[in-house]
Amino acid sequence: MRFSEIIAVCYQGVYSLNYLRKILAIISFSLVIFTGVSLSQENINENVGTRGLGFLKIGVGAEAIGMGESHVAQSHNLFSSYWNPAGLSLMQRAQLGFMHNSWFEGINHEFIGYVHPLGTLGVLATSFSYLSFGELERRDASGELQGSFRPYDLALVFSYGKKFTSNFAAGINLKFLREQIDDKKAQALAFDFGGRYDVPKSQLTLGVNLQNFGTKVKFVEESFDLPLNLKLGAAYRLFEESIAITTDLNYPWDNDVNLGFGLEYTPITLFHLRSGYRYSWGGNDLGVVSGLTAGLGLSIESYQIDYAFVSFGKLGPTHRVSVLANF
């Protein structure tokens, strides 16, 4: 289609002036964020390892993980409490779910949560996540064995999401955080702020989530900021929503900016195939295969079972399984 024809179509009123203004505003906002990310990126690596409670960066829910961890605009179930609490606003039934993440060298990540819709008042959720490192040896300054201990991280999260218009929803998380290594403990309080916008007359959804805005965490005598992160994303659905394409831009304050891309294909209602890829702006240090994800899901009546595979290149793969039950 020639440029003059596009102008004629717009002039004829296929898209209203207000709609065009919204699209232009979204594009302008994205360009500003993207430009800011590009200009500041050379200083990001200097902040690696300077923030505490890094387990908050580990995503939950095998559905999202299998799609390159790009779900800020696609989240629609209990696991929205991580990706974008505004996604909770879509839920009309109570839901209970859990996830098991088999990570590296005996490290395991567990998640359990519950969602309770309140009708026009919105949707409430609560969740608990726990990262365990197994049993480690305790030794004194001379190297003598003095027993063992089990370090862990945990988060107790209370979430709320609500639709404010037919196209716009917002959500918030309140997170109580704790870390323990031997007899040393650290605690913190954090918030997430999310929003999602369904573009009118389109299958496009936009999402944003500011994660881990909160207090410093003090461990022994030193204090650390939390791993603040800004997520921007989009999701587009095709062929009566049998195909979903997603992308997320993550801007962590303590690491490289990274991009996630995801694809979900639903050939029949009960079966889902997923794939994705995550790319770090500074390059995937563990090899080009690192960041590759894949997954599948099975929906049977009121239950959904999902599996995700994530490649960490030279470190090997990790596996996640999650289950959701609707009431």
mmCIF file of C-alpha atoms in Angstrom:
data_model
loop_
_atom_site.group_PDB
_atom_site.id
_atom_site.type_symbol
_atom_site.label_atom_id
_atom_site.label_comp_id
_atom_site.label_asym_id
_atom_site.label_seq_id
_atom_site.Cartn_x
_atom_site.Cartn_y
_atom_site.Cartn_z
ATOM 1 C CA MET A 1 0.000 0.000 0.000
ATOM 2 C CA ARG A 2 1.389 3.428 -0.978
ATOM 3 C CA PHE A 3 1.797 6.205 1.553
ATOM 4 C CA SER A 4 -0.987 8.259 -0.017
ATOM 5 C CA GLU A 5 -3.386 5.312 0.340
ATOM 6 C CA ILE A 6 -2.503 4.909 4.020
ATOM 7 C CA ILE A 7 -3.228 8.598 4.598
ATOM 8 C CA ALA A 8 -6.538 8.233 2.790
ATOM 9 C CA VAL A 9 -7.555 5.261 4.927
ATOM 10 C CA CYS A 10 -6.745 7.125 8.129
ATOM 11 C CA TYR A 11 -8.583 10.187 6.864
ATOM 12 C CA GLN A 12 -11.661 8.121 6.145
ATOM 13 C CA GLY A 13 -11.903 7.295 9.848
ATOM 14 C CA VAL A 14 -10.748 3.706 10.186
ATOM 15 C CA TYR A 15 -8.857 4.899 13.233
ATOM 16 C CA SER A 16 -10.131 7.766 15.311
ATOM 17 C CA LEU A 17 -7.998 10.768 16.180
ATOM 18 C CA ASN A 18 -7.917 9.763 19.859
ATOM 19 C CA TYR A 19 -6.751 6.286 18.965
ATOM 20 C CA LEU A 20 -3.918 7.667 16.812
ATOM 21 C CA ARG A 21 -2.871 9.964 19.638
ATOM 22 C CA LYS A 22 -2.658 6.994 22.016
ATOM 23 C CA ILE A 23 -0.546 4.997 19.565
ATOM 24 C CA LEU A 24 1.799 7.939 18.973
ATOM 25 C CA ALA A 25 2.120 8.465 22.733
ATOM 26 C CA ILE A 26 2.990 4.796 23.243
ATOM 27 C CA ILE A 27 5.572 4.870 20.441
ATOM 28 C CA SER A 28 7.102 8.088 21.781
ATOM 29 C CA PHE A 29 7.292 6.660 25.309
ATOM 30 C CA SER A 30 8.949 3.476 24.046
ATOM 31 C CA LEU A 31 11.524 5.470 22.073
ATOM 32 C CA VAL A 32 12.376 7.611 25.091
ATOM 33 C CA ILE A 33 12.880 4.537 27.293
ATOM 34 C CA PHE A 34 14.837 2.694 24.616
ATOM 35 C CA THR A 35 17.094 5.692 23.947
ATOM 36 C CA GLY A 36 17.729 6.159 27.665
ATOM 37 C CA VAL A 37 18.620 2.482 28.002
ATOM 38 C CA SER A 38 21.059 2.646 25.090
ATOM 39 C CA LEU A 39 22.817 5.784 26.360
ATOM 40 C CA SER A 40 23.247 4.516 29.920
ATOM 41 C CA GLN A 41 24.112 0.918 29.114
ATOM 42 C CA GLU A 42 27.884 1.367 29.191
ATOM 43 C CA ASN A 43 27.639 2.071 32.939
ATOM 44 C CA ILE A 44 25.279 -0.770 33.863
ATOM 45 C CA ASN A 45 27.936 -3.471 34.250
ATOM 46 C CA GLU A 46 29.653 -1.423 36.957
ATOM 47 C CA ASN A 47 26.650 -2.164 39.198
ATOM 48 C CA VAL A 48 26.695 -5.952 38.868
ATOM 49 C CA GLY A 49 26.586 -7.602 42.286
ATOM 50 C CA THR A 50 25.833 -4.368 44.144
ATOM 51 C CA ARG A 51 22.220 -5.212 45.073
ATOM 52 C CA GLY A 52 20.803 -7.712 47.521
ATOM 53 C CA LEU A 53 18.181 -10.479 47.373
ATOM 54 C CA GLY A 54 18.988 -11.513 43.809
ATOM 55 C CA PHE A 55 16.473 -14.371 44.004
ATOM 56 C CA LEU A 56 13.772 -11.776 43.229
ATOM 57 C CA LYS A 57 14.966 -11.908 39.608
ATOM 58 C CA ILE A 58 13.982 -15.572 39.205
ATOM 59 C CA GLY A 59 10.729 -15.826 37.250
ATOM 60 C CA VAL A 60 7.822 -18.071 38.225
ATOM 61 C CA GLY A 61 5.305 -20.095 36.210
ATOM 62 C CA ALA A 62 6.386 -22.522 33.480
ATOM 63 C CA GLU A 63 4.060 -20.921 30.915
ATOM 64 C CA ALA A 64 5.896 -17.596 31.015
ATOM 65 C CA ILE A 65 9.347 -19.157 31.350
ATOM 66 C CA GLY A 66 8.821 -21.266 28.229
ATOM 67 C CA MET A 67 8.084 -18.085 26.259
ATOM 68 C CA GLY A 68 11.438 -16.445 26.868
ATOM 69 C CA GLU A 69 10.231 -15.010 30.174
ATOM 70 C CA SER A 70 8.312 -12.360 28.204
ATOM 71 C CA HIS A 71 4.945 -12.125 29.938
ATOM 72 C CA VAL A 72 4.449 -8.596 31.239
ATOM 73 C CA ALA A 73 1.667 -8.020 28.675
ATOM 74 C CA GLN A 74 0.527 -11.668 28.442
ATOM 75 C CA SER A 75 0.132 -12.623 32.122
ATOM 76 C CA HIS A 76 -3.404 -13.694 33.007
ATOM 77 C CA ASN A 77 -3.258 -16.056 35.991
ATOM 78 C CA LEU A 78 -1.795 -16.474 39.495
ATOM 79 C CA PHE A 79 1.751 -15.992 38.202
ATOM 80 C CA SER A 80 0.831 -12.439 37.207
ATOM 81 C CA SER A 81 1.844 -11.599 40.765
ATOM 82 C CA TYR A 82 5.426 -11.819 39.472
ATOM 83 C CA TRP A 83 5.191 -10.673 35.838
ATOM 84 C CA ASN A 84 2.589 -7.939 36.162
ATOM 85 C CA PRO A 85 0.043 -7.695 39.005
ATOM 86 C CA ALA A 86 -2.320 -5.856 36.652
ATOM 87 C CA GLY A 87 -2.852 -9.213 34.890
ATOM 88 C CA LEU A 88 -4.679 -10.483 37.976
ATOM 89 C CA SER A 89 -7.596 -8.231 36.966
ATOM 90 C CA LEU A 90 -8.490 -10.722 34.209
ATOM 91 C CA MET A 91 -9.294 -13.492 36.669
ATOM 92 C CA GLN A 92 -12.930 -14.376 37.293
ATOM 93 C CA ARG A 93 -12.476 -17.613 39.261
ATOM 94 C CA ALA A 94 -10.485 -18.504 42.367
ATOM 95 C CA GLN A 95 -7.195 -20.211 41.569
ATOM 96 C CA LEU A 96 -4.601 -22.203 43.493
ATOM 97 C CA GLY A 97 -1.201 -22.972 42.023
ATOM 98 C CA PHE A 98 2.371 -23.984 42.652
ATOM 99 C CA MET A 99 5.678 -24.246 40.815
ATOM 100 C CA HIS A 100 8.860 -26.238 41.288
ATOM 101 C CA ASN A 101 12.099 -24.980 39.755
ATOM 102 C CA SER A 102 14.987 -27.442 39.684
ATOM 103 C CA TRP A 103 17.987 -25.135 39.427
ATOM 104 C CA PHE A 104 21.746 -25.776 39.743
ATOM 105 C CA GLU A 105 23.744 -27.929 42.170
ATOM 106 C CA GLY A 106 20.936 -28.749 44.561
ATOM 107 C CA ILE A 107 19.386 -25.267 44.479
ATOM 108 C CA ASN A 108 15.582 -25.415 44.319
ATOM 109 C CA HIS A 109 12.984 -22.685 43.953
ATOM 110 C CA GLU A 110 9.405 -23.266 45.131
ATOM 111 C CA PHE A 111 6.302 -21.105 44.686
ATOM 112 C CA ILE A 112 2.726 -21.455 45.914
ATOM 113 C CA GLY A 113 -0.123 -18.978 45.710
ATOM 114 C CA TYR A 114 -3.849 -18.335 45.723
ATOM 115 C CA VAL A 115 -6.074 -15.878 43.822
ATOM 116 C CA HIS A 116 -9.491 -14.686 45.002
ATOM 117 C CA PRO A 117 -11.648 -12.462 42.744
ATOM 118 C CA LEU A 118 -13.830 -9.851 44.465
ATOM 119 C CA GLY A 119 -16.141 -9.033 41.570
ATOM 120 C CA THR A 120 -16.179 -5.333 40.703
ATOM 121 C CA LEU A 121 -13.841 -4.592 43.624
ATOM 122 C CA GLY A 122 -10.902 -6.268 41.880
ATOM 123 C CA VAL A 123 -8.789 -9.363 42.519
ATOM 124 C CA LEU A 124 -6.662 -10.286 45.546
ATOM 125 C CA ALA A 125 -3.820 -12.787 45.623
ATOM 126 C CA THR A 126 -1.240 -14.037 48.060
ATOM 127 C CA SER A 127 1.877 -16.071 47.291
ATOM 128 C CA PHE A 128 4.963 -17.496 48.929
ATOM 129 C CA SER A 129 8.276 -18.280 47.245
ATOM 130 C CA TYR A 130 11.281 -20.026 48.755
ATOM 131 C CA LEU A 131 14.795 -20.527 47.403
ATOM 132 C CA SER A 132 16.844 -23.216 49.159
ATOM 133 C CA PHE A 133 20.566 -23.892 48.675
ATOM 134 C CA GLY A 134 20.761 -27.286 50.306
ATOM 135 C CA GLU A 135 23.111 -28.139 53.154
ATOM 136 C CA LEU A 136 26.461 -26.333 53.326
ATOM 137 C CA GLU A 137 29.430 -27.018 55.576
ATOM 138 C CA ARG A 138 30.341 -24.558 58.321
ATOM 139 C CA ARG A 139 34.077 -24.153 58.916
ATOM 140 C CA ASP A 140 36.118 -21.949 61.253
ATOM 141 C CA ALA A 141 39.037 -19.680 60.303
ATOM 142 C CA SER A 142 41.465 -22.605 60.350
ATOM 143 C CA GLY A 143 39.281 -24.686 58.033
ATOM 144 C CA GLU A 144 38.037 -27.106 60.675
ATOM 145 C CA LEU A 145 34.522 -28.463 60.122
ATOM 146 C CA GLN A 146 32.044 -26.966 62.594
ATOM 147 C CA GLY A 147 28.787 -28.525 61.395
ATOM 148 C CA SER A 148 26.430 -27.424 58.643
ATOM 149 C CA PHE A 149 23.707 -24.916 57.845
ATOM 150 C CA ARG A 150 20.957 -24.358 55.232
ATOM 151 C CA PRO A 151 20.803 -20.852 53.718
ATOM 152 C CA TYR A 152 17.544 -19.679 52.139
ATOM 153 C CA ASP A 153 15.659 -16.718 50.666
ATOM 154 C CA LEU A 154 11.912 -16.219 50.910
ATOM 155 C CA ALA A 155 9.213 -13.775 49.849
ATOM 156 C CA LEU A 156 5.653 -13.411 51.121
ATOM 157 C CA VAL A 157 3.632 -11.385 48.605
ATOM 158 C CA PHE A 158 0.186 -9.781 48.771
ATOM 159 C CA SER A 159 -1.187 -8.673 45.405
ATOM 160 C CA TYR A 160 -4.105 -6.651 44.082
ATOM 161 C CA GLY A 161 -5.270 -6.032 40.507
ATOM 162 C CA LYS A 162 -8.248 -4.176 39.108
ATOM 163 C CA LYS A 163 -9.719 -3.094 35.779
ATOM 164 C CA PHE A 164 -10.407 0.631 35.789
ATOM 165 C CA THR A 165 -11.756 0.820 32.230
ATOM 166 C CA SER A 166 -12.522 -1.769 29.581
ATOM 167 C CA ASN A 167 -8.974 -1.294 28.262
ATOM 168 C CA PHE A 168 -6.829 -0.336 31.255
ATOM 169 C CA ALA A 169 -5.910 -2.267 34.404
ATOM 170 C CA ALA A 170 -3.415 -1.702 37.191
ATOM 171 C CA GLY A 171 -1.975 -3.770 40.003
ATOM 172 C CA ILE A 172 0.318 -3.619 43.000
ATOM 173 C CA ASN A 173 2.380 -6.076 45.079
ATOM 174 C CA LEU A 174 3.459 -5.727 48.689
ATOM 175 C CA LYS A 175 6.429 -8.010 49.429
ATOM 176 C CA PHE A 176 7.934 -9.088 52.734
ATOM 177 C CA LEU A 177 11.447 -10.403 52.081
ATOM 178 C CA ARG A 178 13.923 -12.390 54.152
ATOM 179 C CA GLU A 179 17.331 -13.965 53.667
ATOM 180 C CA GLN A 180 19.228 -16.166 56.099
ATOM 181 C CA ILE A 181 22.807 -17.481 55.898
ATOM 182 C CA ASP A 182 23.772 -19.522 58.951
ATOM 183 C CA ASP A 183 22.834 -17.309 61.923
ATOM 184 C CA LYS A 184 22.859 -14.043 59.934
ATOM 185 C CA LYS A 185 19.496 -12.641 58.803
ATOM 186 C CA ALA A 186 18.342 -9.802 56.556
ATOM 187 C CA GLN A 187 14.847 -8.465 55.910
ATOM 188 C CA ALA A 188 13.278 -5.906 53.561
ATOM 189 C CA LEU A 189 9.967 -4.551 52.294
ATOM 190 C CA ALA A 190 9.248 -3.925 48.602
ATOM 191 C CA PHE A 191 6.521 -2.948 46.146
ATOM 192 C CA ASP A 192 5.768 -3.705 42.486
ATOM 193 C CA PHE A 193 3.590 -1.405 40.367
ATOM 194 C CA GLY A 194 2.068 -2.780 37.158
ATOM 195 C CA GLY A 195 -0.248 -1.689 34.376
ATOM 196 C CA ARG A 196 -1.683 -3.166 31.169
ATOM 197 C CA TYR A 197 -3.479 -1.568 28.255
ATOM 198 C CA ASP A 198 -5.508 -3.408 25.609
ATOM 199 C CA VAL A 199 -5.290 -1.337 22.441
ATOM 200 C CA PRO A 200 -8.858 -0.773 21.083
ATOM 201 C CA LYS A 201 -9.885 -2.572 17.882
ATOM 202 C CA SER A 202 -6.716 -4.637 18.045
ATOM 203 C CA GLN A 203 -5.284 -7.869 19.418
ATOM 204 C CA LEU A 204 -2.370 -5.910 20.885
ATOM 205 C CA THR A 205 -1.743 -5.568 24.634
ATOM 206 C CA LEU A 206 0.939 -3.405 26.249
ATOM 207 C CA GLY A 207 2.318 -3.903 29.747
ATOM 208 C CA VAL A 208 4.639 -2.259 32.261
ATOM 209 C CA ASN A 209 5.888 -3.384 35.678
ATOM 210 C CA LEU A 210 8.282 -1.643 38.064
ATOM 211 C CA GLN A 211 9.647 -4.333 40.364
ATOM 212 C CA ASN A 212 11.330 -4.303 43.773
ATOM 213 C CA PHE A 213 10.936 -0.672 44.763
ATOM 214 C CA GLY A 214 11.571 -0.675 48.482
ATOM 215 C CA THR A 215 13.803 -0.489 51.521
ATOM 216 C CA LYS A 216 17.471 -1.368 51.702
ATOM 217 C CA VAL A 217 18.404 -4.802 52.997
ATOM 218 C CA LYS A 218 21.028 -4.837 55.755
ATOM 219 C CA PHE A 219 23.198 -7.925 56.035
ATOM 220 C CA VAL A 220 25.612 -7.995 58.979
ATOM 221 C CA GLU A 221 27.036 -4.430 58.865
ATOM 222 C CA GLU A 222 26.488 -3.598 55.192
ATOM 223 C CA SER A 223 23.304 -2.371 53.467
ATOM 224 C CA PHE A 224 22.269 -3.099 49.881
ATOM 225 C CA ASP A 225 19.576 -1.756 47.577
ATOM 226 C CA LEU A 226 17.011 -4.189 46.185
ATOM 227 C CA PRO A 227 17.316 -5.332 42.520
ATOM 228 C CA LEU A 228 15.086 -2.645 40.991
ATOM 229 C CA ASN A 229 13.850 -3.606 37.522
ATOM 230 C CA LEU A 230 11.594 -2.025 34.895
ATOM 231 C CA LYS A 231 9.688 -4.322 32.541
ATOM 232 C CA LEU A 232 8.086 -3.058 29.317
ATOM 233 C CA GLY A 233 6.295 -5.515 27.059
ATOM 234 C CA ALA A 234 3.809 -6.245 24.320
ATOM 235 C CA ALA A 235 1.691 -9.240 23.321
ATOM 236 C CA TYR A 236 -0.101 -9.794 20.028
ATOM 237 C CA ARG A 237 -2.604 -12.548 19.311
ATOM 238 C CA LEU A 238 -3.397 -14.038 15.892
ATOM 239 C CA PHE A 239 -5.881 -16.468 14.346
ATOM 240 C CA GLU A 240 -8.544 -16.301 17.059
ATOM 241 C CA GLU A 241 -5.814 -16.277 19.712
ATOM 242 C CA SER A 242 -4.388 -19.639 18.690
ATOM 243 C CA ILE A 243 -1.012 -17.890 18.312
ATOM 244 C CA ALA A 244 0.472 -15.423 20.799
ATOM 245 C CA ILE A 245 3.661 -13.443 20.145
ATOM 246 C CA THR A 246 5.285 -11.653 23.079
ATOM 247 C CA THR A 247 8.280 -9.476 23.794
ATOM 248 C CA ASP A 248 9.670 -7.916 26.986
ATOM 249 C CA LEU A 249 12.361 -5.319 27.578
ATOM 250 C CA ASN A 250 13.953 -5.606 31.034
ATOM 251 C CA TYR A 251 15.942 -2.701 32.426
ATOM 252 C CA PRO A 252 17.611 -3.873 35.667
ATOM 253 C CA TRP A 253 19.499 -1.254 37.666
ATOM 254 C CA ASP A 254 22.320 -3.711 38.399
ATOM 255 C CA ASN A 255 22.931 -5.558 35.143
ATOM 256 C CA ASP A 256 22.672 -5.473 31.369
ATOM 257 C CA VAL A 257 19.392 -4.660 29.683
ATOM 258 C CA ASN A 258 17.890 -7.819 28.213
ATOM 259 C CA LEU A 259 15.186 -8.659 25.704
ATOM 260 C CA GLY A 260 12.832 -11.619 25.792
ATOM 261 C CA PHE A 261 10.827 -13.001 22.865
ATOM 262 C CA GLY A 262 8.129 -15.660 23.085
ATOM 263 C CA LEU A 263 5.755 -17.656 20.920
ATOM 264 C CA GLU A 264 2.816 -19.826 21.936
ATOM 265 C CA TYR A 265 0.853 -22.035 19.554
ATOM 266 C CA THR A 266 -2.437 -23.629 20.637
ATOM 267 C CA PRO A 267 -3.489 -26.109 17.928
ATOM 268 C CA ILE A 268 -6.351 -27.375 20.100
ATOM 269 C CA THR A 269 -7.842 -25.899 23.257
ATOM 270 C CA LEU A 270 -6.177 -28.301 25.674
ATOM 271 C CA PHE A 271 -2.620 -28.272 24.259
ATOM 272 C CA HIS A 272 -0.018 -25.487 24.084
ATOM 273 C CA LEU A 273 3.451 -25.401 22.506
ATOM 274 C CA ARG A 274 5.878 -22.644 23.496
ATOM 275 C CA SER A 275 9.329 -21.352 22.647
ATOM 276 C CA GLY A 276 11.373 -18.253 23.332
ATOM 277 C CA TYR A 277 14.729 -16.603 23.667
ATOM 278 C CA ARG A 278 16.333 -14.108 26.044
ATOM 279 C CA TYR A 279 19.184 -11.927 24.861
ATOM 280 C CA SER A 280 21.368 -9.756 27.074
ATOM 281 C CA TRP A 281 22.558 -6.436 25.650
ATOM 282 C CA GLY A 282 26.097 -7.249 26.752
ATOM 283 C CA GLY A 283 25.951 -10.661 25.061
ATOM 284 C CA ASN A 284 25.045 -14.065 26.475
ATOM 285 C CA ASP A 285 28.281 -14.933 28.265
ATOM 286 C CA LEU A 286 27.414 -18.628 28.569
ATOM 287 C CA GLY A 287 27.113 -19.111 24.806
ATOM 288 C CA VAL A 288 24.562 -18.429 22.082
ATOM 289 C CA VAL A 289 22.386 -21.350 23.246
ATOM 290 C CA SER A 290 22.089 -19.726 26.646
ATOM 291 C CA GLY A 291 18.731 -17.974 26.843
ATOM 292 C CA LEU A 292 16.878 -20.495 24.683
ATOM 293 C CA THR A 293 13.589 -21.655 26.215
ATOM 294 C CA ALA A 294 10.881 -24.152 25.306
ATOM 295 C CA GLY A 295 7.789 -25.526 26.927
ATOM 296 C CA LEU A 296 4.417 -27.157 26.657
ATOM 297 C CA GLY A 297 1.135 -26.978 28.499
ATOM 298 C CA LEU A 298 -1.923 -29.132 29.034
ATOM 299 C CA SER A 299 -5.339 -27.711 29.988
ATOM 300 C CA ILE A 300 -7.830 -30.275 31.263
ATOM 301 C CA GLU A 301 -11.139 -28.958 32.575
ATOM 302 C CA SER A 302 -10.239 -26.729 35.558
ATOM 303 C CA TYR A 303 -6.545 -27.659 35.631
ATOM 304 C CA GLN A 304 -3.474 -26.459 33.773
ATOM 305 C CA ILE A 305 -0.113 -28.234 33.844
ATOM 306 C CA ASP A 306 2.947 -26.556 32.314
ATOM 307 C CA TYR A 307 6.573 -27.490 31.780
ATOM 308 C CA ALA A 308 9.493 -25.264 30.727
ATOM 309 C CA PHE A 309 13.070 -25.957 29.690
ATOM 310 C CA VAL A 310 15.677 -23.187 29.972
ATOM 311 C CA SER A 311 19.194 -23.442 28.583
ATOM 312 C CA PHE A 312 22.029 -21.812 30.500
ATOM 313 C CA GLY A 313 24.625 -22.818 27.910
ATOM 314 C CA LYS A 314 27.781 -24.108 29.570
ATOM 315 C CA LEU A 315 26.009 -24.495 32.915
ATOM 316 C CA GLY A 316 23.406 -26.825 31.446
ATOM 317 C CA PRO A 317 19.594 -26.687 31.462
ATOM 318 C CA THR A 318 17.072 -26.019 34.206
ATOM 319 C CA HIS A 319 13.499 -27.311 34.428
ATOM 320 C CA ARG A 320 10.285 -25.842 35.792
ATOM 321 C CA VAL A 321 6.898 -27.464 36.375
ATOM 322 C CA SER A 322 3.805 -25.563 37.445
ATOM 323 C CA VAL A 323 0.198 -26.543 38.131
ATOM 324 C CA LEU A 324 -2.907 -24.344 38.359
ATOM 325 C CA ALA A 325 -6.368 -25.340 39.611
ATOM 326 C CA ASN A 326 -9.489 -23.176 39.150
ATOM 327 C CA PHE A 327 -12.475 -23.267 41.484
#
